[in-house]
Coordinates of C-alpha atoms and ligand atoms in Angstrom, one line a residue:
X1 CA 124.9 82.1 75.1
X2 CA 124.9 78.6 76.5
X3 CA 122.0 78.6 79.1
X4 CA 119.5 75.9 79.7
X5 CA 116.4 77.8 80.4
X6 CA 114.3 75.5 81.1
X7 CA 116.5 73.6 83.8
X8 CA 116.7 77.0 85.0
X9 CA 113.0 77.5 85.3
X10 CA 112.7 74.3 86.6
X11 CA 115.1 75.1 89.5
X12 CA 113.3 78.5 90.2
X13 CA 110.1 75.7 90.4
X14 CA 111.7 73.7 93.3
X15 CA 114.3 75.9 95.3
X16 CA 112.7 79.3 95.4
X17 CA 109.8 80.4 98.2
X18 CA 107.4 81.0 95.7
X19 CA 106.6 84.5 95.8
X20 CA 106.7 85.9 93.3
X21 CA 105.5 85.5 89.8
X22 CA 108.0 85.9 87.1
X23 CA 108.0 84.9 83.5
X24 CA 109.8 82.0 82.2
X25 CA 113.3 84.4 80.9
X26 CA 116.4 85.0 82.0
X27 CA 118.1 88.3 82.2
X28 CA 121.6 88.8 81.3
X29 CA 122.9 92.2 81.5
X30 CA 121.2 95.5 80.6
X31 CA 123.0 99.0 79.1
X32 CA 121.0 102.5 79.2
X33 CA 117.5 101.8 78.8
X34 CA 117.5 98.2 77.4
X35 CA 118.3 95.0 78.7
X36 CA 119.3 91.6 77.3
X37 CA 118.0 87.9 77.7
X38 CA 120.2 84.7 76.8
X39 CA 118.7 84.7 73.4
X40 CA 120.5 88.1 72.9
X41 CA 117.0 89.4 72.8
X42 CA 116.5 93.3 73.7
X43 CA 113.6 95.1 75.7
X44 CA 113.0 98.6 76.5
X45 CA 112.7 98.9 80.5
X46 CA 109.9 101.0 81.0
X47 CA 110.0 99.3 85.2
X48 CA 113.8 100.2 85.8
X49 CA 114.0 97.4 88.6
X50 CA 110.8 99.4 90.1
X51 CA 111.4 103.0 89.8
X52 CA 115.0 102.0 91.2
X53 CA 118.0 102.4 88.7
X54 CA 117.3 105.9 87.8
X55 CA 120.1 106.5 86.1
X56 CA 119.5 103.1 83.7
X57 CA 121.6 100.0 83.8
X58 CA 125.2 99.6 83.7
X59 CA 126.0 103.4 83.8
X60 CA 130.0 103.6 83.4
X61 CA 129.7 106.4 86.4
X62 CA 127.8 104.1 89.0
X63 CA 129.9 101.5 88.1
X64 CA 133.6 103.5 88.7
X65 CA 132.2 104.2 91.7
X66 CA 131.7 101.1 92.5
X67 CA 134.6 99.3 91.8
X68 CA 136.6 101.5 93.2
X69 CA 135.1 101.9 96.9
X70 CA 135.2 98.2 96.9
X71 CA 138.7 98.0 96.2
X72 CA 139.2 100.2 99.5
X73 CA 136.2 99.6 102.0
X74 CA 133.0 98.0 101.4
X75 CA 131.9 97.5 104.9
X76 CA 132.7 98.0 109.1
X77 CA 129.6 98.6 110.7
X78 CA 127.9 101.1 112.5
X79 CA 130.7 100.7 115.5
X80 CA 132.9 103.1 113.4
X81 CA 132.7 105.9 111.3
X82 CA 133.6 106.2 107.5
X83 CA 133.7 109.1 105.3
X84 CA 130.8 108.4 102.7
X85 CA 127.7 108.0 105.5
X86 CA 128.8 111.2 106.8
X87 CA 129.2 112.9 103.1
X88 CA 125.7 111.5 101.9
X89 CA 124.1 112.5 104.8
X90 CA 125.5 116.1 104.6
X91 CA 124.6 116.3 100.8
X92 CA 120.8 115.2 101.8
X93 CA 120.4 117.3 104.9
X94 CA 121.5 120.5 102.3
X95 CA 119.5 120.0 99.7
X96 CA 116.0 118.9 101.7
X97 CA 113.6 120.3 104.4
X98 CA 115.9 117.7 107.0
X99 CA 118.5 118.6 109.5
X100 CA 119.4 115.4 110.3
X101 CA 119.5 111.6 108.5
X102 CA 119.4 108.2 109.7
X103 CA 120.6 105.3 107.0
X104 CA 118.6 101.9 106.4
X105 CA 119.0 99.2 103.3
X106 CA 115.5 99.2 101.8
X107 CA 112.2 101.4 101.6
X108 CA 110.7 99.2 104.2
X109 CA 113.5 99.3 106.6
X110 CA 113.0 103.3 106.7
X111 CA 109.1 103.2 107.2
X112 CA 110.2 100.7 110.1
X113 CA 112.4 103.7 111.7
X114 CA 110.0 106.5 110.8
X115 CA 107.5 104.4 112.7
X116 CA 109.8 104.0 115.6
X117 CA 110.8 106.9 115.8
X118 CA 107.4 109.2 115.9
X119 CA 106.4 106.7 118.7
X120 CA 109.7 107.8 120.7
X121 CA 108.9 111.5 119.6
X122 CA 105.1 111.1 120.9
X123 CA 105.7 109.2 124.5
X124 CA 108.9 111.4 125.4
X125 CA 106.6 114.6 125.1
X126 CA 103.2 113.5 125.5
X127 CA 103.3 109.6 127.3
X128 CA 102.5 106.1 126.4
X129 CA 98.8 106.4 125.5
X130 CA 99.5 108.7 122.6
X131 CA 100.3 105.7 119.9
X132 CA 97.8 105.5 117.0
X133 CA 98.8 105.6 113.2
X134 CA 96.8 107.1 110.0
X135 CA 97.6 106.0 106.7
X136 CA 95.4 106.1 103.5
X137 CA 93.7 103.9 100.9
X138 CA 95.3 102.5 98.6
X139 CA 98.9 103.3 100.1
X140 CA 102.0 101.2 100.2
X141 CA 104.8 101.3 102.6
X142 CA 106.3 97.9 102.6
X143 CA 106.0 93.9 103.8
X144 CA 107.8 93.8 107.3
X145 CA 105.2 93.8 109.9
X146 CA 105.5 97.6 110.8
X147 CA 104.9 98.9 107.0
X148 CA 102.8 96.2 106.6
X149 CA 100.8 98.2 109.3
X150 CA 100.1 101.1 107.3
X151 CA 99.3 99.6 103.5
X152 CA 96.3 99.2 103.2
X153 CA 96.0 96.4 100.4
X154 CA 93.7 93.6 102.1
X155 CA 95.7 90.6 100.8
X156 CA 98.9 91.7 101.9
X157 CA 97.9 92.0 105.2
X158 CA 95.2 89.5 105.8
X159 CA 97.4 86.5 106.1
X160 CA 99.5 87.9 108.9
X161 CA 97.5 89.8 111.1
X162 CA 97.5 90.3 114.2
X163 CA 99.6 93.3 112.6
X164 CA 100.4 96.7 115.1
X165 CA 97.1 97.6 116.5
X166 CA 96.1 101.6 116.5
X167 CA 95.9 102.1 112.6
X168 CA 93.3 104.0 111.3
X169 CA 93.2 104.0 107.3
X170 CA 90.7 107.2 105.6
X171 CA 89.9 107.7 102.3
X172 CA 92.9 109.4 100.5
X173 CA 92.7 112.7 99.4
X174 CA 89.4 113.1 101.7
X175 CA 89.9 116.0 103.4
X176 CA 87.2 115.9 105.9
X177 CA 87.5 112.0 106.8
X178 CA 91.4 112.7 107.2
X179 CA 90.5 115.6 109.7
X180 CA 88.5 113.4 111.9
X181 CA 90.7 110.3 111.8
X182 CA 93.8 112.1 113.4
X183 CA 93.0 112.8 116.8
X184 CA 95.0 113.6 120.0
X185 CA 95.9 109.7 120.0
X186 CA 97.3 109.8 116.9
X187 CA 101.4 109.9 117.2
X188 CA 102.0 109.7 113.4
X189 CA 100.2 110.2 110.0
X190 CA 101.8 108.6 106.9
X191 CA 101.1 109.1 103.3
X192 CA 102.6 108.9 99.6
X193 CA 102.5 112.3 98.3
X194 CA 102.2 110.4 95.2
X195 CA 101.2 107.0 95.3
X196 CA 102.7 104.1 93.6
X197 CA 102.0 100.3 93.9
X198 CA 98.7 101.4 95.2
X199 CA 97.8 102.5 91.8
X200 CA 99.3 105.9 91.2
X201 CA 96.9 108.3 92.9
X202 CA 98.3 112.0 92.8
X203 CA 97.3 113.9 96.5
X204 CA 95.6 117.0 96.2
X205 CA 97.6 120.3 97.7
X206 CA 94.8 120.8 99.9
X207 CA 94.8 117.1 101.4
X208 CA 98.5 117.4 102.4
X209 CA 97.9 121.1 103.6
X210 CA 95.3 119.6 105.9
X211 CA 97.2 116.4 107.3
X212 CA 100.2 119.3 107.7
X213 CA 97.6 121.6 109.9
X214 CA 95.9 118.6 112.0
X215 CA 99.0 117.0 112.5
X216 CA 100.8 120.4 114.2
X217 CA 96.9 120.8 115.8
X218 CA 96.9 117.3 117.8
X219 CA 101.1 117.1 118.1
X220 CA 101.5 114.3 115.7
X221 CA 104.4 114.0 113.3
X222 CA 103.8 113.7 109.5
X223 CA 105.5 111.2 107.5
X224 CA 106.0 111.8 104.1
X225 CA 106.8 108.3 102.1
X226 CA 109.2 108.9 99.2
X227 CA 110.4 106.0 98.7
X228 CA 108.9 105.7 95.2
X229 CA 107.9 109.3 94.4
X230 CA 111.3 111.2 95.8
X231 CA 114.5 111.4 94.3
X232 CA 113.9 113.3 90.9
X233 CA 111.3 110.8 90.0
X234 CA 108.2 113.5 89.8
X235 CA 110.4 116.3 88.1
X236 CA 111.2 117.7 91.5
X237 CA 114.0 116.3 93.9
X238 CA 111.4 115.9 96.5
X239 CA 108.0 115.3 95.7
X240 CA 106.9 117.7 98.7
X241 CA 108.4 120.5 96.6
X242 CA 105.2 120.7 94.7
X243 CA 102.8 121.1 97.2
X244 CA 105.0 123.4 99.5
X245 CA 104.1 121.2 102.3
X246 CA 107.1 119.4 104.1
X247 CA 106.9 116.7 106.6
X248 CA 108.5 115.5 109.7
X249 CA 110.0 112.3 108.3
X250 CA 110.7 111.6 105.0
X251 CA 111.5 108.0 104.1
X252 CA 113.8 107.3 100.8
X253 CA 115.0 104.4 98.9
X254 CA 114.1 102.6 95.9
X255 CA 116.9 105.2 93.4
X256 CA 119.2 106.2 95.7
X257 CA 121.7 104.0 95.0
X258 CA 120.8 102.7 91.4
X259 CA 120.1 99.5 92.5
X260 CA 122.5 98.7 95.8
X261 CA 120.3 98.4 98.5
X262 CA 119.7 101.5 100.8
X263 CA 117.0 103.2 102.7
X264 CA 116.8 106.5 104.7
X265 CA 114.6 108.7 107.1
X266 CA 115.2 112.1 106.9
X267 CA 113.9 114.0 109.7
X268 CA 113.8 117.3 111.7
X269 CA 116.1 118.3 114.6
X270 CA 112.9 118.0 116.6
X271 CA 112.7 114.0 115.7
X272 CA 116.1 114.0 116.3
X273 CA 116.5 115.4 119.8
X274 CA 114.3 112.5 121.2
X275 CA 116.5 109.4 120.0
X276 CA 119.4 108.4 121.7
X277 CA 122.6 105.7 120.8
X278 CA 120.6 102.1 120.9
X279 CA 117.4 103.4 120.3
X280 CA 117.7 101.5 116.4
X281 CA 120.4 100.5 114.4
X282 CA 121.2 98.2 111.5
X283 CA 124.5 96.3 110.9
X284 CA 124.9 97.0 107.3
X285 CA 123.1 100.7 106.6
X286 CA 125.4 103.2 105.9
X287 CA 128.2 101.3 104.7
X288 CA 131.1 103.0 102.7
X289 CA 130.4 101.3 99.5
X290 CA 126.9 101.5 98.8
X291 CA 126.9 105.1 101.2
X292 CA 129.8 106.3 98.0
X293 CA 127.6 105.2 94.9
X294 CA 124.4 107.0 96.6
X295 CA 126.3 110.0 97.3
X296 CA 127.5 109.6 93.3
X297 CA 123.7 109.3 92.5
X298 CA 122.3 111.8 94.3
X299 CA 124.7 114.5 93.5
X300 CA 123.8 113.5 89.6
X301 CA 119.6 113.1 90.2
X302 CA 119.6 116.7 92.1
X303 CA 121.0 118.3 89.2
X304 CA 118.8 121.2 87.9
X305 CA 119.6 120.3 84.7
X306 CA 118.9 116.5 85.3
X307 CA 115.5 117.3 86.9
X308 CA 114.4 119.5 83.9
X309 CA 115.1 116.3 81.7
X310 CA 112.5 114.3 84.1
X311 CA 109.7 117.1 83.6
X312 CA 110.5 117.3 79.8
X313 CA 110.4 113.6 79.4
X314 CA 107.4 113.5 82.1
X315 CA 105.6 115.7 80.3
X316 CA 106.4 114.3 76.8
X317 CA 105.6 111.1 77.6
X318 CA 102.0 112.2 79.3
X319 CA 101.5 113.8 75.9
X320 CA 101.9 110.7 73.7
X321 CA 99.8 108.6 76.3
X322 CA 96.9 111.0 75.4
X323 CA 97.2 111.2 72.1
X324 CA 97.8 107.8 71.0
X325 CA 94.5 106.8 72.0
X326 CA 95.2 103.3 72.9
X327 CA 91.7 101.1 73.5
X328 CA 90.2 100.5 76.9
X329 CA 91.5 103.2 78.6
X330 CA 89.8 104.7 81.8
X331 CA 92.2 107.3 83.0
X332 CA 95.8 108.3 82.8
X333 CA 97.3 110.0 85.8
X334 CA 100.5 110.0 87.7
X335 CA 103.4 113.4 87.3
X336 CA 106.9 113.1 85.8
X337 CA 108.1 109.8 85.5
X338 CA 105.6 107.9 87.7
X339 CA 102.1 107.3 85.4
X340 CA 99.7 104.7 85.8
X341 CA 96.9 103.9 83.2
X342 CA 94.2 103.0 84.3
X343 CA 92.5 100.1 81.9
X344 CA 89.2 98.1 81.7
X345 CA 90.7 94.7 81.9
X346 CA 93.4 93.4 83.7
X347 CA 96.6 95.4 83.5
X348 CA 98.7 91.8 83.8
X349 CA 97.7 91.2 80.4
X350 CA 99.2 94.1 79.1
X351 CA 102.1 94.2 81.2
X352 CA 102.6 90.5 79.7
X353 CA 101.5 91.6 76.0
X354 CA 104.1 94.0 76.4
X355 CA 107.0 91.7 77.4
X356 CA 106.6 89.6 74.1
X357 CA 106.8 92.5 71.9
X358 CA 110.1 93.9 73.7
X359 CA 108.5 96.1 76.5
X360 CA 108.8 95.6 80.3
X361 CA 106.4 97.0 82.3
X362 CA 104.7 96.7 85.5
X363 CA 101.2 97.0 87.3
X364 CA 99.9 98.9 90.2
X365 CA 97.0 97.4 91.4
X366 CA 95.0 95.2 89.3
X367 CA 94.0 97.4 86.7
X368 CA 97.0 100.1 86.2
X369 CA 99.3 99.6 84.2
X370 CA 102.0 101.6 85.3
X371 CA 105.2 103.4 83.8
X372 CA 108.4 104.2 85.8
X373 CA 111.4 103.9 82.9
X374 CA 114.9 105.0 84.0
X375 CA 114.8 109.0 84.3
X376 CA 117.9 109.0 81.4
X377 CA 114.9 107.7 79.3
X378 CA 114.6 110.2 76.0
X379 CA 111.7 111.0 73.3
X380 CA 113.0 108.0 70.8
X381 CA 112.5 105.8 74.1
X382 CA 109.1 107.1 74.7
X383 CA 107.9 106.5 71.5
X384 CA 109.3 103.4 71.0
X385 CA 107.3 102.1 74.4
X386 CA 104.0 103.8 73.2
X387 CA 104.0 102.0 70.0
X388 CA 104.9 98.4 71.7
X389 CA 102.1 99.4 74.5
X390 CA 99.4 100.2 71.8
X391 CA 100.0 96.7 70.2
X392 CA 99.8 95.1 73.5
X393 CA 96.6 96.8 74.3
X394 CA 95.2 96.1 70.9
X395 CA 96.2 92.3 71.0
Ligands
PLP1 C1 108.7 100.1 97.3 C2 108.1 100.9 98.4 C3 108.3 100.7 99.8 C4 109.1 99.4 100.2 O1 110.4 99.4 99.8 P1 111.2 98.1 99.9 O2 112.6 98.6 99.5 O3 110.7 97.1 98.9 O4 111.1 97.6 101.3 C5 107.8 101.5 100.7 N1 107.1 102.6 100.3 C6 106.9 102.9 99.0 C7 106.1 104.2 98.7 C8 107.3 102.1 98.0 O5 107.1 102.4 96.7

């Protein structure tokens, strides 16, 4: 293909904020698990746009989909009502704790609303004073100010505070300092039932029993973030399902449209009674096209059969970590689809080892190294990744 790169790289250098740090390729297109530089080179997507086009890249369905909503209606607004908002939210209200569904266009954008709206719930019912916010070490809910609240990582927030005052982080999966952090000021808690930039830290049952019990002892709504861990990527549909807990809120995003852009809060008919029209809104959520292709998704990642594959993969590929014992290793956690290895240098080195041997892969945190293929991924896949990951550790 004829494609400077390096005029290209020096244009990223001068007309791009910088950042983000990216290495010096171009991507061309992508098919199943794989996708394709201008050198016609091939890599194995272990990152899947982060955890985002669960059902790999350039799937013939997604795109059918597609093409033809946009050849009909690709946008009006929230003024007026289309078909696919109204299917998509029918499809996640039945098949989730929810009864009712509000739409957003990114992961953020729903921990925003969720935000919002537990702060509505708390002064309609208990008054203004009743605004604090718990969220956990080591969690991540997104870079807009509101999110940006609740993560925790210092050097995200640092260079914009003053952020929203009223946030108290505890120690995740502390069970006692999580008791005596929510108090009768607290109008929300948040957490990742499984967390994921943060460095993939699994929560006990009994920590999200207990933030269930406080929360329903002091009136505050709980806030499940699923924006990573949701939507088949742990082998359930939902996270929650494991630990028999379910929230107030759940916020969605990252999958649920293979890689259009989409958000959602889920929520309880209690949430729902206190909001009213112009208490939030967004011009573009919910539009027909990228409402049709998540409705296409979702009815494909809720798929027994589907999630089976994602705990027989997830549980394959867990295997093969363990046995392959690659050097340096500290610990290797995560469930399903979402695992993070924990390393005794710096997991950028591996992440870029990786790349020049055919593999893309991310980090979480400094030093996890952290693997979230496409959920279509199969064995061959799996062991292709390990052997490219056990040379980058090695080199
Ligand atoms: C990625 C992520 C977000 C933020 O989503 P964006 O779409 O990037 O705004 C929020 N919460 C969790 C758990 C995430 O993994």
């Amino acid at each position: 293909m004829n494609v400077n790169v390096e005029e290209l790289m020096a244009l990223a250098e001068r007309a791009l904020a910088p950042t983000y740090r990216r290495p010096p390729i171009i991507f061309t297109h992508g098919e199943g698990m794989y996708v394709y530089d201008t050198a016609g080179r091939r890599y194995l997507d272990f990152v899947a746009g982060i955890a985002v086009c669960a059902l790999g890249h350039a799937d013939p369905g997604v795109a059918q989909v597609i093409a033809e909503q946009a050849r009909r209606l690709v946008h009006l607004s929230n003024l007026y009502h289309t078909e696919p908002h109204l299917r998509l939210a029918e499809a996640l209200v039945a098949y989730s704790f929810a009864d009712r569904v509000f739409f957003c266009n990114s992961g953020a954008e729903a921990v925003e609303a969720a935000l919002k709206f537990a702060r509505k719930f708390a002064r309609t019912h208990y008054g203004a004073h009743k605004t604090g916010l718990v969220a956990f070490t080591h969690s991540f809910h997104g870079r807009t100010m509101g999110a940006l609240s609740v993560t925790e990582k210092p050097a995200y927030r640092e260079p914009f505070i003053p952020l929203i005052p009223g946030v108290t982080f505890a120690p995740f999966n502390d069970v006692e300092a999580a008791s005596s952090a929510i108090t009768s000021e607290t109008c929300a808690v948040i957490v990742e039932p499984i967390q994921g930039e943060g460095g993939v830290y699994v929560a006990s049952p009994e920590f999200l029993r207990v933030l269930r019990k406080r929360c329903d002892e002091v009136g505050a709504l709980l806030i499940f973030d699923e924006v990573q861990c949701g939507l088949g990527r742990t082998g359930t549909l939902w996270a929650y399902e494991a630990y028999e807990v379910e929230p107030d809120l759940l916020t969605i995003a990252k999958p649920l449209a293979n890689g259009l852009p989409i958000g959602a809060v889920l929520m309880k008919e209690k949430v729902a009674t206190v909001l009213q029209p112009g208490d939030h809104g967004s011009t573009f959520a919910g539009g027909p096209l990228v409402s049709a292709v998540a409705l296409y998704v979702f009815e494909r990642l809720r798929s027994p059969a589907f999630l089976a594959h994602v705990r027989e993969m997830g549980a394959y590929l867990m295997e093969r970590l363990r046995a392959a014992a690659l050097p340096g290793v500290r610990e290797i956690r995560g469930r399903g689809l979402l695992v993070g290895i924990e390393i005794e240098g710096e997991a950028r080195n591996v992440t870029t080892a990786a790349l020049e041997r055919g593999l893309l892969l991310t980090t979480a945190g400094d030093y996890v190294v952290r693997m979230i293929p496409p959920l279509v991924v199969e064995k061959s896949h799996i062991d292709e990744a390990i052997a490219i990951l056990h040379e980058a550790m090695r080199a």
